[in-house]
Tab-separated table of C-alpha atoms and ligand atoms in Angstrom:
chain	number	residue	atom	x	y	z
A	1	MET	CA	0.000	0.000	0.000
A	2	ARG	CA	1.195	3.546	-0.731
A	3	ILE	CA	0.762	5.654	2.379
A	4	ALA	CA	1.381	9.342	2.966
A	5	CYS	CA	1.548	10.592	6.566
A	6	VAL	CA	1.416	14.329	7.080
A	7	GLY	CA	3.210	15.346	10.274
A	8	ALA	CA	6.264	13.798	11.944
A	9	GLY	CA	4.949	14.091	15.474
A	10	PRO	CA	4.456	11.004	17.650
A	11	ALA	CA	1.271	9.997	15.769
A	12	GLY	CA	2.623	10.140	12.204
A	13	LEU	CA	6.004	8.602	12.968
A	14	TYR	CA	4.616	5.831	15.100
A	15	PHE	CA	1.975	4.922	12.544
A	16	ALA	CA	4.730	4.577	9.935
A	17	ILE	CA	6.748	2.365	12.302
A	18	ALA	CA	3.761	0.180	13.217
A	19	MET	CA	2.827	-0.314	9.548
A	20	LYS	CA	6.355	-1.180	8.463
A	21	ARG	CA	6.686	-3.631	11.326
A	22	ARG	CA	3.534	-5.397	10.146
A	23	ASP	CA	4.416	-5.355	6.468
A	24	PRO	CA	7.761	-3.998	5.176
A	25	SER	CA	6.369	-3.844	1.632
A	26	HIS	CA	4.224	-0.778	2.418
A	27	GLU	CA	5.597	2.357	0.768
A	28	ILE	CA	5.371	5.068	3.382
A	29	VAL	CA	6.332	8.733	3.131
A	30	VAL	CA	6.145	10.990	6.192
A	31	HIS	CA	5.991	14.708	5.351
A	32	GLU	CA	7.042	17.166	8.040
A	33	ARG	CA	6.907	20.901	7.444
A	34	ASN	CA	9.649	21.724	9.984
A	35	PRO	CA	13.384	21.057	9.618
A	36	ALA	CA	14.691	17.941	11.414
A	37	GLY	CA	15.269	18.455	15.146
A	38	THR	CA	12.821	21.312	15.635
A	39	THR	CA	9.673	20.957	17.673
A	40	HIS	CA	7.518	22.796	20.170
A	41	GLY	CA	7.378	22.042	23.897
A	42	TRP	CA	9.827	20.374	26.265
A	43	GLY	CA	9.324	17.119	28.172
A	44	VAL	CA	6.203	14.955	28.360
A	45	VAL	CA	5.120	12.473	31.004
A	46	PHE	CA	3.968	8.913	30.472
A	47	TRP	CA	3.404	5.678	32.384
A	48	ASP	CA	4.166	1.970	32.220
A	49	ASP	CA	1.056	1.326	30.117
A	50	LEU	CA	2.596	3.278	27.228
A	51	LEU	CA	5.869	1.379	27.532
A	52	ALA	CA	3.913	-1.877	27.419
A	53	SER	CA	2.135	-0.883	24.162
A	54	LEU	CA	5.402	0.322	22.629
A	55	THR	CA	7.155	-2.907	23.572
A	56	ALA	CA	4.354	-4.999	22.077
A	57	THR	CA	4.480	-3.010	18.818
A	58	ASP	CA	8.186	-2.355	18.329
A	59	PRO	CA	10.535	-3.565	21.088
A	60	ASP	CA	13.568	-1.820	19.541
A	61	SER	CA	12.249	1.724	19.780
A	62	ALA	CA	10.545	0.917	23.109
A	63	ARG	CA	13.926	0.034	24.618
A	64	THR	CA	15.544	3.219	23.308
A	65	ILE	CA	12.649	5.325	24.602
A	66	ALA	CA	12.898	3.657	28.019
A	67	ASP	CA	16.666	4.309	28.051
A	68	HIS	CA	16.110	8.024	27.423
A	69	ALA	CA	13.261	8.484	29.872
A	70	VAL	CA	13.767	9.602	33.442
A	71	ARG	CA	11.658	8.326	36.276
A	72	TRP	CA	9.881	10.757	38.584
A	73	SER	CA	8.412	9.499	41.799
A	74	GLY	CA	5.639	10.931	43.893
A	75	GLN	CA	3.587	14.068	43.572
A	76	VAL	CA	4.081	17.247	45.536
A	77	VAL	CA	1.462	19.887	46.039
A	78	ASP	CA	2.902	23.089	47.390
A	79	VAL	CA	0.487	25.928	48.096
A	80	GLU	CA	2.080	29.197	49.183
A	81	GLY	CA	1.760	29.714	52.910
A	82	GLN	CA	1.209	26.019	53.683
A	83	PRO	CA	3.535	23.055	54.204
A	84	PRO	CA	3.972	21.010	51.006
A	85	LEU	CA	2.444	17.544	50.847
A	86	HIS	CA	4.116	14.613	49.156
A	87	TYR	CA	2.399	11.462	47.907
A	88	GLU	CA	3.652	8.254	46.409
A	89	GLY	CA	3.175	7.162	42.805
A	90	GLY	CA	5.303	7.848	39.790
A	91	GLY	CA	5.826	7.850	36.071
A	92	TYR	CA	8.356	8.846	33.422
A	93	GLY	CA	9.376	12.005	31.655
A	94	ILE	CA	11.068	12.226	28.276
A	95	CYS	CA	12.324	15.088	26.156
A	96	ARG	CA	9.851	15.555	23.305
A	97	ARG	CA	12.624	16.389	20.856
A	98	ARG	CA	14.555	13.247	21.840
A	99	LEU	CA	11.405	11.116	21.516
A	100	LEU	CA	10.868	12.403	17.986
A	101	GLU	CA	14.532	11.785	17.093
A	102	ILE	CA	14.246	8.196	18.319
A	103	LEU	CA	11.054	7.623	16.318
A	104	THR	CA	12.519	9.267	13.214
A	105	GLU	CA	15.673	7.134	13.385
A	106	ARG	CA	13.606	4.003	13.828
A	107	ALA	CA	11.248	4.883	10.967
A	108	LEU	CA	14.230	5.520	8.669
A	109	ALA	CA	15.833	2.215	9.707
A	110	LEU	CA	12.600	0.412	8.800
A	111	GLY	CA	12.626	1.992	5.338
A	112	VAL	CA	10.172	4.856	5.817
A	113	ASP	CA	10.862	7.913	3.666
A	114	VAL	CA	10.830	10.816	6.182
A	115	ARG	CA	10.894	14.181	4.415
A	116	PHE	CA	11.527	17.306	6.470
A	117	GLU	CA	10.684	20.810	5.268
A	118	SER	CA	7.891	19.243	3.255
A	119	ALA	CA	4.662	21.047	4.132
A	120	ILE	CA	1.469	19.502	2.743
A	121	ASP	CA	-1.464	21.842	2.865
A	122	ASP	CA	-3.781	20.082	0.454
A	123	ILE	CA	-4.581	16.423	-0.075
A	124	ALA	CA	-4.418	17.057	-3.842
A	125	ALA	CA	-0.603	17.018	-3.464
A	126	LEU	CA	-0.861	13.354	-2.397
A	127	ALA	CA	-2.896	11.984	-5.279
A	128	GLU	CA	-0.652	8.893	-5.566
A	129	ALA	CA	-1.324	7.657	-2.041
A	130	ASP	CA	-3.879	4.915	-1.312
A	131	LEU	CA	-4.152	6.181	2.254
A	132	VAL	CA	-3.460	9.664	3.600
A	133	VAL	CA	-2.938	9.986	7.337
A	134	ALA	CA	-3.451	13.473	8.723
A	135	ALA	CA	-1.162	13.514	11.763
A	136	ASP	CA	-0.602	17.249	11.419
A	137	GLY	CA	-1.681	18.315	14.883
A	138	VAL	CA	-4.528	20.325	16.347
A	139	ALA	CA	-4.458	22.955	13.589
A	140	SER	CA	-4.519	20.281	10.836
A	141	ARG	CA	-4.724	21.828	7.367
A	142	LEU	CA	-5.887	18.557	5.831
A	143	ARG	CA	-8.790	18.408	8.277
A	144	GLN	CA	-9.786	21.947	7.398
A	145	HIS	CA	-10.050	20.972	3.726
A	146	ARG	CA	-12.664	18.329	4.550
A	147	ALA	CA	-14.244	20.146	7.489
A	148	GLU	CA	-17.764	19.372	6.294
A	149	ARG	CA	-17.014	15.624	6.624
A	150	PHE	CA	-15.092	15.723	9.885
A	151	GLY	CA	-17.239	18.294	11.682
A	152	PRO	CA	-14.468	19.653	13.924
A	153	GLN	CA	-15.389	21.657	17.018
A	154	ILE	CA	-12.677	23.578	18.802
A	155	GLU	CA	-13.159	25.195	22.178
A	156	ALA	CA	-10.502	27.407	23.692
A	157	GLY	CA	-9.983	27.088	27.455
A	158	ARG	CA	-10.182	30.137	29.695
A	159	ASN	CA	-6.811	29.871	31.345
A	160	LYS	CA	-3.540	31.071	29.902
A	161	TYR	CA	-0.529	28.759	29.918
A	162	ILE	CA	3.015	28.644	28.709
A	163	TRP	CA	5.234	25.570	28.273
A	164	LEU	CA	8.652	26.496	29.707
A	165	ALA	CA	11.640	24.552	31.032
A	166	THR	CA	14.179	24.987	33.786
A	167	THR	CA	17.484	23.450	34.830
A	168	ARG	CA	16.091	22.802	38.309
A	169	PRO	CA	15.500	19.046	38.749
A	170	PHE	CA	11.996	18.044	39.869
A	171	PRO	CA	12.290	14.397	40.924
A	172	SER	CA	8.573	14.451	41.899
A	173	PHE	CA	5.692	15.767	39.825
A	174	THR	CA	5.177	19.169	41.430
A	175	PHE	CA	2.150	21.419	41.485
A	176	GLY	CA	3.346	24.751	42.901
A	177	PHE	CA	0.716	27.429	43.602
A	178	VAL	CA	1.900	30.985	44.220
A	179	ARG	CA	-0.158	34.011	45.192
A	180	THR	CA	0.575	37.033	43.009
A	181	ARG	CA	-0.766	40.578	43.316
A	182	ALA	CA	-3.263	39.692	40.546
A	183	GLY	CA	-4.367	36.222	41.698
A	184	TRP	CA	-3.110	32.638	41.884
A	185	MET	CA	-0.616	31.260	39.415
A	186	TRP	CA	0.760	27.731	39.381
A	187	CYS	CA	3.319	25.469	37.789
A	188	HIS	CA	3.206	21.840	36.683
A	189	ALA	CA	6.834	20.710	36.913
A	190	TYR	CA	8.689	17.416	36.388
A	191	SER	CA	12.110	16.267	35.224
A	192	PHE	CA	12.384	14.989	31.676
A	193	LYS	CA	16.150	14.491	31.365
A	194	ASP	CA	19.227	15.017	33.493
A	195	GLY	CA	19.363	18.659	34.469
A	196	MET	CA	16.160	19.687	32.653
A	197	SER	CA	12.536	19.872	33.768
A	198	THR	CA	9.297	20.920	32.152
A	199	PHE	CA	7.809	23.957	33.888
A	200	ILE	CA	4.317	24.784	32.618
A	201	VAL	CA	2.928	27.998	34.077
A	202	GLU	CA	-0.844	28.447	34.148
A	203	CYS	CA	-3.179	31.139	35.470
A	204	ALA	CA	-6.574	32.774	35.004
A	205	PRO	CA	-6.750	35.382	32.223
A	206	GLU	CA	-7.380	38.092	34.827
A	207	THR	CA	-4.096	37.225	36.558
A	208	TRP	CA	-2.249	37.172	33.249
A	209	ALA	CA	-3.687	40.563	32.289
A	210	GLY	CA	-3.186	41.999	35.783
A	211	LEU	CA	0.533	41.117	35.658
A	212	ASP	CA	0.767	42.470	32.104
A	213	LEU	CA	2.430	39.245	30.961
A	214	GLY	CA	1.005	39.428	27.451
A	215	ALA	CA	2.654	42.755	26.661
A	216	MET	CA	5.913	42.310	28.560
A	217	PRO	CA	9.050	41.553	26.488
A	218	ALA	CA	9.910	37.837	26.670
A	219	ASP	CA	13.048	38.267	28.790
A	220	ALA	CA	11.316	40.540	31.265
A	221	ALA	CA	8.382	38.116	31.526
A	222	LEU	CA	10.726	35.189	32.222
A	223	ARG	CA	12.498	37.196	34.935
A	224	GLU	CA	9.119	38.154	36.453
A	225	LEU	CA	8.062	34.494	36.527
A	226	GLU	CA	11.402	33.546	38.091
A	227	VAL	CA	10.692	35.995	40.909
A	228	LEU	CA	7.139	34.729	41.401
A	229	PHE	CA	8.283	31.084	41.438
A	230	ALA	CA	11.567	31.781	43.280
A	231	LYS	CA	10.836	29.176	45.953
A	232	HIS	CA	10.245	26.468	43.345
A	233	LEU	CA	13.148	27.399	41.086
A	234	ASP	CA	15.719	27.691	43.847
A	235	GLY	CA	17.941	30.061	41.848
A	236	HIS	CA	17.548	28.232	38.494
A	237	ARG	CA	16.471	30.084	35.332
A	238	LEU	CA	13.410	29.579	33.194
A	239	VAL	CA	13.823	29.071	29.464
A	240	SER	CA	11.431	29.404	26.552
A	241	ARG	CA	11.653	27.379	23.331
A	242	GLU	CA	10.420	30.294	21.234
A	243	SER	CA	13.086	32.791	20.345
A	244	ARG	CA	11.229	34.338	17.399
A	245	SER	CA	8.671	36.497	19.163
A	246	ASP	CA	9.228	39.578	21.304
A	247	THR	CA	6.735	38.403	23.896
A	248	LEU	CA	6.243	34.935	25.373
A	249	PRO	CA	3.841	32.766	23.342
A	250	TRP	CA	1.116	32.328	25.965
A	251	LEU	CA	-1.721	30.094	24.775
A	252	SER	CA	-5.222	28.994	25.686
A	253	PHE	CA	-5.563	25.237	25.394
A	254	ARG	CA	-7.749	24.164	22.451
A	255	THR	CA	-9.997	21.164	23.011
A	256	LEU	CA	-10.877	19.546	19.707
A	257	VAL	CA	-13.514	16.933	18.905
A	258	ASN	CA	-14.520	15.666	15.462
A	259	ARG	CA	-17.796	14.071	14.444
A	260	SER	CA	-15.944	11.657	12.182
A	261	TRP	CA	-12.265	10.756	11.861
A	262	HIS	CA	-12.160	9.656	8.265
A	263	ALA	CA	-13.358	10.841	4.890
A	264	ASP	CA	-12.679	8.577	1.917
A	265	ARG	CA	-8.930	7.789	1.946
A	266	LEU	CA	-8.075	10.515	4.458
A	267	VAL	CA	-7.933	9.624	8.171
A	268	LEU	CA	-7.199	11.781	11.210
A	269	ILE	CA	-5.019	10.578	14.083
A	270	GLY	CA	-3.491	12.133	17.206
A	271	ASP	CA	-4.077	15.817	17.921
A	272	ALA	CA	-5.569	16.295	14.456
A	273	ALA	CA	-8.435	14.060	15.609
A	274	HIS	CA	-8.764	14.986	19.295
A	275	THR	CA	-6.986	16.850	22.047
A	276	THR	CA	-6.955	16.247	25.782
A	277	HIS	CA	-5.955	18.977	28.208
A	278	PHE	CA	-2.333	18.818	29.329
A	279	THR	CA	-3.382	18.450	32.981
A	280	ILE	CA	-4.112	14.785	32.274
A	281	GLY	CA	-0.807	14.403	30.392
A	282	SER	CA	-1.943	11.832	27.865
A	283	GLY	CA	-1.965	13.408	24.381
A	284	THR	CA	1.245	11.708	23.244
A	285	ARG	CA	0.142	8.367	24.525
A	286	LEU	CA	-3.259	8.697	22.836
A	287	ALA	CA	-1.591	9.745	19.576
A	288	ILE	CA	0.550	6.599	19.731
A	289	ASP	CA	-2.485	4.455	20.632
A	290	ASP	CA	-4.274	5.849	17.556
A	291	ALA	CA	-1.280	4.958	15.408
A	292	ILE	CA	-1.183	1.397	16.735
A	293	ALA	CA	-4.958	0.963	16.366
A	294	LEU	CA	-4.986	2.336	12.816
A	295	ALA	CA	-2.128	0.049	11.748
A	296	ALA	CA	-3.947	-2.931	13.258
A	297	ALA	CA	-7.247	-2.050	11.548
A	298	VAL	CA	-5.641	-1.505	8.134
A	299	ASN	CA	-3.850	-4.841	8.365
A	300	ARG	CA	-6.909	-6.710	9.654
A	301	HIS	CA	-9.289	-5.713	6.849
A	302	ASP	CA	-8.962	-6.289	3.118
A	303	SER	CA	-11.122	-3.262	2.479
A	304	LEU	CA	-9.668	0.131	3.417
A	305	ASP	CA	-13.182	1.514	3.940
A	306	HIS	CA	-13.970	-1.147	6.521
A	307	ALA	CA	-10.639	-0.630	8.229
A	308	LEU	CA	-11.168	3.125	8.542
A	309	ASP	CA	-14.762	2.638	9.715
A	310	GLN	CA	-13.612	0.291	12.420
A	311	PHE	CA	-10.754	2.521	13.487
A	312	ASP	CA	-13.073	5.526	13.604
A	313	THR	CA	-15.741	3.755	15.670
A	314	ASP	CA	-13.371	2.052	18.103
A	315	ARG	CA	-11.087	4.976	18.792
A	316	ARG	CA	-13.827	7.589	19.065
A	317	ARG	CA	-15.516	5.349	21.613
A	318	ALA	CA	-12.246	4.874	23.518
A	319	LEU	CA	-11.587	8.615	23.531
A	320	ALA	CA	-15.005	9.836	24.669
A	321	GLY	CA	-14.479	9.218	28.393
A	322	ILE	CA	-10.880	10.453	28.345
A	323	GLN	CA	-11.883	13.700	26.639
A	324	ARG	CA	-14.655	14.186	29.171
A	325	ASP	CA	-12.164	13.660	32.011
A	326	ALA	CA	-9.736	16.050	30.381
A	327	ARG	CA	-12.385	18.759	30.085
A	328	ARG	CA	-13.300	18.397	33.744
A	329	SER	CA	-9.648	18.566	34.700
A	330	ALA	CA	-9.209	21.763	32.672
A	331	GLU	CA	-12.334	23.267	34.242
A	332	TRP	CA	-11.089	22.359	37.712
A	333	PHE	CA	-8.040	24.531	37.155
A	334	GLU	CA	-10.251	27.261	35.671
A	335	ASN	CA	-12.279	27.215	38.901
A	336	LEU	CA	-9.302	27.155	41.236
A	337	PRO	CA	-10.744	29.785	43.642
A	338	ARG	CA	-13.500	27.251	44.488
A	339	TYR	CA	-10.918	24.846	45.889
A	340	ILE	CA	-7.740	26.559	46.959
A	341	HIS	CA	-9.015	28.045	50.215
A	342	HIS	CA	-9.602	24.533	51.575
A	343	GLY	CA	-6.105	24.088	52.964
A	344	THR	CA	-3.527	21.709	51.577
A	345	PRO	CA	-4.679	18.221	52.597
A	346	ALA	CA	-8.290	18.733	51.520
A	347	PHE	CA	-7.134	20.778	48.529
A	348	PHE	CA	-4.949	17.891	47.416
A	349	THR	CA	-7.913	15.517	47.692
A	350	LEU	CA	-9.906	17.888	45.496
A	351	LEU	CA	-7.028	18.175	43.035
A	352	LEU	CA	-6.874	14.395	42.736
A	353	ALA	CA	-10.641	14.272	42.229
A	354	ARG	CA	-10.614	16.894	39.511
A	355	ARG	CA	-12.164	14.555	36.926
A	356	SER	CA	-15.138	13.851	39.138
A	357	ARG	CA	-18.544	14.781	37.756
A	358	LEU	CA	-19.884	15.031	41.305
A	359	LEU	CA	-17.216	17.481	42.382
A	360	GLN	CA	-18.042	19.600	39.374
A	361	ARG	CA	-21.700	19.736	40.396
A	362	MET	CA	-21.614	20.313	44.141
A	363	PRO	CA	-19.806	22.552	46.615
A	364	ALA	CA	-16.336	21.244	47.400
A	365	LYS	CA	-17.208	21.005	51.083
A	366	THR	CA	-20.204	18.764	50.362
A	367	TYR	CA	-18.063	16.620	48.090
A	368	LEU	CA	-15.425	16.194	50.786
A	369	TYR	CA	-18.061	15.318	53.368
A	370	LEU	CA	-19.793	12.770	51.129
A	371	ARG	CA	-16.532	11.262	50.086
A	372	GLY	CA	-15.440	10.758	53.682
A	373	LEU	CA	-18.831	9.266	54.517
A	374	TYR	CA	-18.803	6.941	51.539
A	375	LEU	CA	-15.338	5.681	52.306
A	376	SER	CA	-16.008	5.154	55.992
A	377	LEU	CA	-19.257	3.296	55.233
A	378	ASN	CA	-17.308	1.104	52.862
A	379	GLY	CA	-14.697	0.459	55.509
A	380	ARG	CA	-11.891	2.103	53.600
A	381	ALA	CA	-9.613	4.927	54.499
A	382	ALA	CA	-9.515	7.818	52.068
A	383	PRO	CA	-5.775	8.086	51.404
A	384	PRO	CA	-5.434	11.822	50.907
A	385	LEU	CA	-7.647	12.522	53.868
A	386	ALA	CA	-5.801	9.899	55.893
A	387	ALA	CA	-2.649	11.672	54.832
A	388	ALA	CA	-4.207	14.890	56.006
A	389	ASP	CA	-4.496	13.414	59.481
A	390	ALA	CA	-0.895	12.299	59.354
A	391	GLN	CA	0.120	15.709	58.162
A	392	LEU	CA	-1.707	17.399	60.993
A	393	SER	CA	0.089	15.140	63.434
A	394	GLY	CA	3.430	16.188	61.992
A	395	LYS	CA	4.123	13.474	59.371
A	396	HIS	CA	4.316	15.204	56.033
A	397	ARG	CA	4.667	12.182	53.849
A	398	TRP	CA	2.072	9.578	53.131
A	399	ARG	CA	3.780	6.220	52.861
A	400	GLY	CA	0.834	4.063	51.914
A	401	GLU	CA	0.079	2.280	48.711
A	402	PRO	CA	0.704	4.238	45.492
A	403	LEU	CA	-2.379	6.312	44.836
A	404	SER	CA	-3.096	4.542	41.581
A	405	ARG	CA	-3.372	1.229	43.366
A	406	ALA	CA	-5.286	2.720	46.273
A	407	GLY	CA	-8.082	3.503	43.829
A	408	LEU	CA	-7.367	7.208	43.531
A	409	PRO	CA	-6.501	9.210	40.501
A	410	MET	CA	-2.886	10.177	40.164
A	411	HIS	CA	-1.935	13.188	38.104
A	412	THR	CA	-2.676	11.708	34.869
A	413	SER	CA	-2.667	8.223	33.478
A	414	PRO	CA	-5.748	7.883	31.275
A	415	ASN	CA	-6.260	4.379	32.653
A	416	GLU	CA	-6.200	5.518	36.206
A	417	THR	CA	-8.978	4.473	38.500
A	418	ARG	CA	-11.489	7.085	39.468
A	419	ASP	CA	-11.912	8.007	43.077
A	420	PRO	CA	-14.476	5.852	44.839
A	421	LEU	CA	-17.123	8.529	45.258
A	422	SER	CA	-17.035	9.463	41.584
A	423	ARG	CA	-17.413	5.827	40.724
A	424	ALA	CA	-20.433	5.588	42.986
A	425	GLY	CA	-21.928	8.676	41.419
A	426	GLU	CA	-21.302	7.833	37.820
A	427	GLY	CA	-22.289	4.190	37.933
B	1	FAD	C1	1.591	22.238	27.516
B	1	FAD	C2	1.427	20.840	27.015
B	1	FAD	C3	1.914	19.791	27.762
B	1	FAD	C4	1.748	18.481	27.333
B	1	FAD	N1	2.219	17.473	28.108
B	1	FAD	C5	2.000	16.209	27.734
B	1	FAD	C6	2.453	15.142	28.562
B	1	FAD	O1	3.038	15.355	29.619
B	1	FAD	N2	2.208	13.878	28.154
B	1	FAD	C7	1.550	13.604	26.985
B	1	FAD	O2	1.322	12.418	26.669
B	1	FAD	N3	1.125	14.593	26.172
B	1	FAD	C8	1.337	15.874	26.527
B	1	FAD	N4	0.900	16.893	25.715
B	1	FAD	C9	0.175	16.575	24.461
B	1	FAD	C10	1.088	16.190	23.311
B	1	FAD	O3	2.108	17.143	23.117
B	1	FAD	C11	0.272	16.040	22.029
B	1	FAD	O4	-0.932	15.392	22.294
B	1	FAD	C12	1.060	15.198	20.994
B	1	FAD	O5	2.211	15.896	20.587
B	1	FAD	C13	0.202	14.885	19.781
B	1	FAD	O6	0.994	14.267	18.798
B	1	FAD	P1	0.650	14.409	17.246
B	1	FAD	O7	1.683	13.645	16.529
B	1	FAD	O8	-0.781	14.089	17.024
B	1	FAD	O9	0.754	15.968	16.929
B	1	FAD	P2	1.999	16.949	17.024
B	1	FAD	O10	2.963	16.495	18.053
B	1	FAD	O11	1.416	18.300	17.144
B	1	FAD	O12	2.718	16.789	15.625
B	1	FAD	C14	2.136	17.303	14.438
B	1	FAD	C15	3.256	17.480	13.429
B	1	FAD	O13	2.688	17.850	12.172
B	1	FAD	C16	3.498	18.846	11.582
B	1	FAD	N5	2.675	19.569	10.609
B	1	FAD	C17	1.652	20.430	10.856
B	1	FAD	N6	1.127	20.896	9.725
B	1	FAD	C18	1.824	20.315	8.726
B	1	FAD	C19	1.751	20.397	7.293
B	1	FAD	N7	0.834	21.188	6.696
B	1	FAD	N8	2.609	19.678	6.550
B	1	FAD	C20	3.539	18.876	7.157
B	1	FAD	N9	3.664	18.774	8.510
B	1	FAD	C21	2.813	19.476	9.268
B	1	FAD	C22	3.936	19.696	12.764
B	1	FAD	O14	5.065	20.470	12.469
B	1	FAD	C23	4.214	18.620	13.805
B	1	FAD	O15	5.529	18.154	13.741
B	1	FAD	C24	1.066	18.213	26.116
B	1	FAD	C25	0.593	19.278	25.342
B	1	FAD	C26	0.751	20.572	25.801
B	1	FAD	C27	0.216	21.699	24.970
């Protein structure tokens, strides 16, 4: 089969790898508009479930990815004016640029034709291909050309964020909340390679405007953020990937859903098909899952139409719940003032329950009360609240079971178990 993939992000590259692994006779070209080695963003997090899928699909690249990932353990929530809390759990971080280099090298070794500086803005340029895979990200040009078939809906989040990095190591996933003169601002920080950590800064638009961050020259804005997050940075600098603009490229996260993911021989995968807010840290993993699922469907069916129908149905179904969780997580951060005055232990419980439909619909205090009641009636301790007791009695670290196994949501894994009360409420 002649296949054209547009976009050498995780989705496009991994689809090419998965297809070549299944059948080396496929002729696959990956078109990437950027030069080799350039990408946006810094490090991304992932969990063992991704490593397991990678290993099952292509053990060679899985091993290299594992070798270049760093492990972070535990989560820290640090609210200004309160003692930080630390919980167990853990995952991996990897440099996005390194991940793409590994996938590119592997695709080339398998015989994929990866063409950089090759922008494809119209499917007409790919008339030779039997299958065209639009893996060109959230702003997909190919999707726009067939918008009437895909029915994309994009919703911009309220909050402003910027994806920065720092040389300060963050061996635990850290949520740091600081109080500024214009409102709360927070970071999501974790190590992704030796001596480098992702440092995403997020805040309400009022805070962003009140601090004048949109108009401030990039260097001045970075220095201002370094002052605000001085405690978390411990003397380390913040760095931005973008050197082109005069101001920092603050964004509002765009949540994308599509009514359909394929139209004739064109199929959407990864961020071109769906996005999930970065506070559940799963976009890369879902992009790779799409790639694996599409390769499996194409190889399972003799008819391309049937394969794309099956891929579309199965993956849209798999994504529905994750996108719903991601939206709730984004909204939780947009409604931070509802939760942050609760004090760290209870606040951490609320943070961990941020995908809960019940929490979204009732006052936080009622949620906390009901959750405690539910857990005590079911004869189970509520780990974050149990940790709150320990914290009040002077023990700052909860040493119980990892939260994922204790039935509580960790930061992120899309497979994570919901908290017990949500499960009771959602049936
Ligand atoms: C702040 C932030 C933090 C995140 N953190 C995490 C995390 O911790 N863990 C995680 O799993 N995910 C994370 N994500 C999500 C993750 O980055 C994306 O979901 C993932 O990159 C999607 O992969 P993709 O291949 O579909 O798209 P992309 O990575 O966007 O790749 C698309 C590629 O297509 C190319 N392209 C675009 N248009 C064209 C064209 N016309 N012609 C040719 N090429 C084109 C682009 O240059 C790009 O290389 C985060 C996202 C954000 C914004």
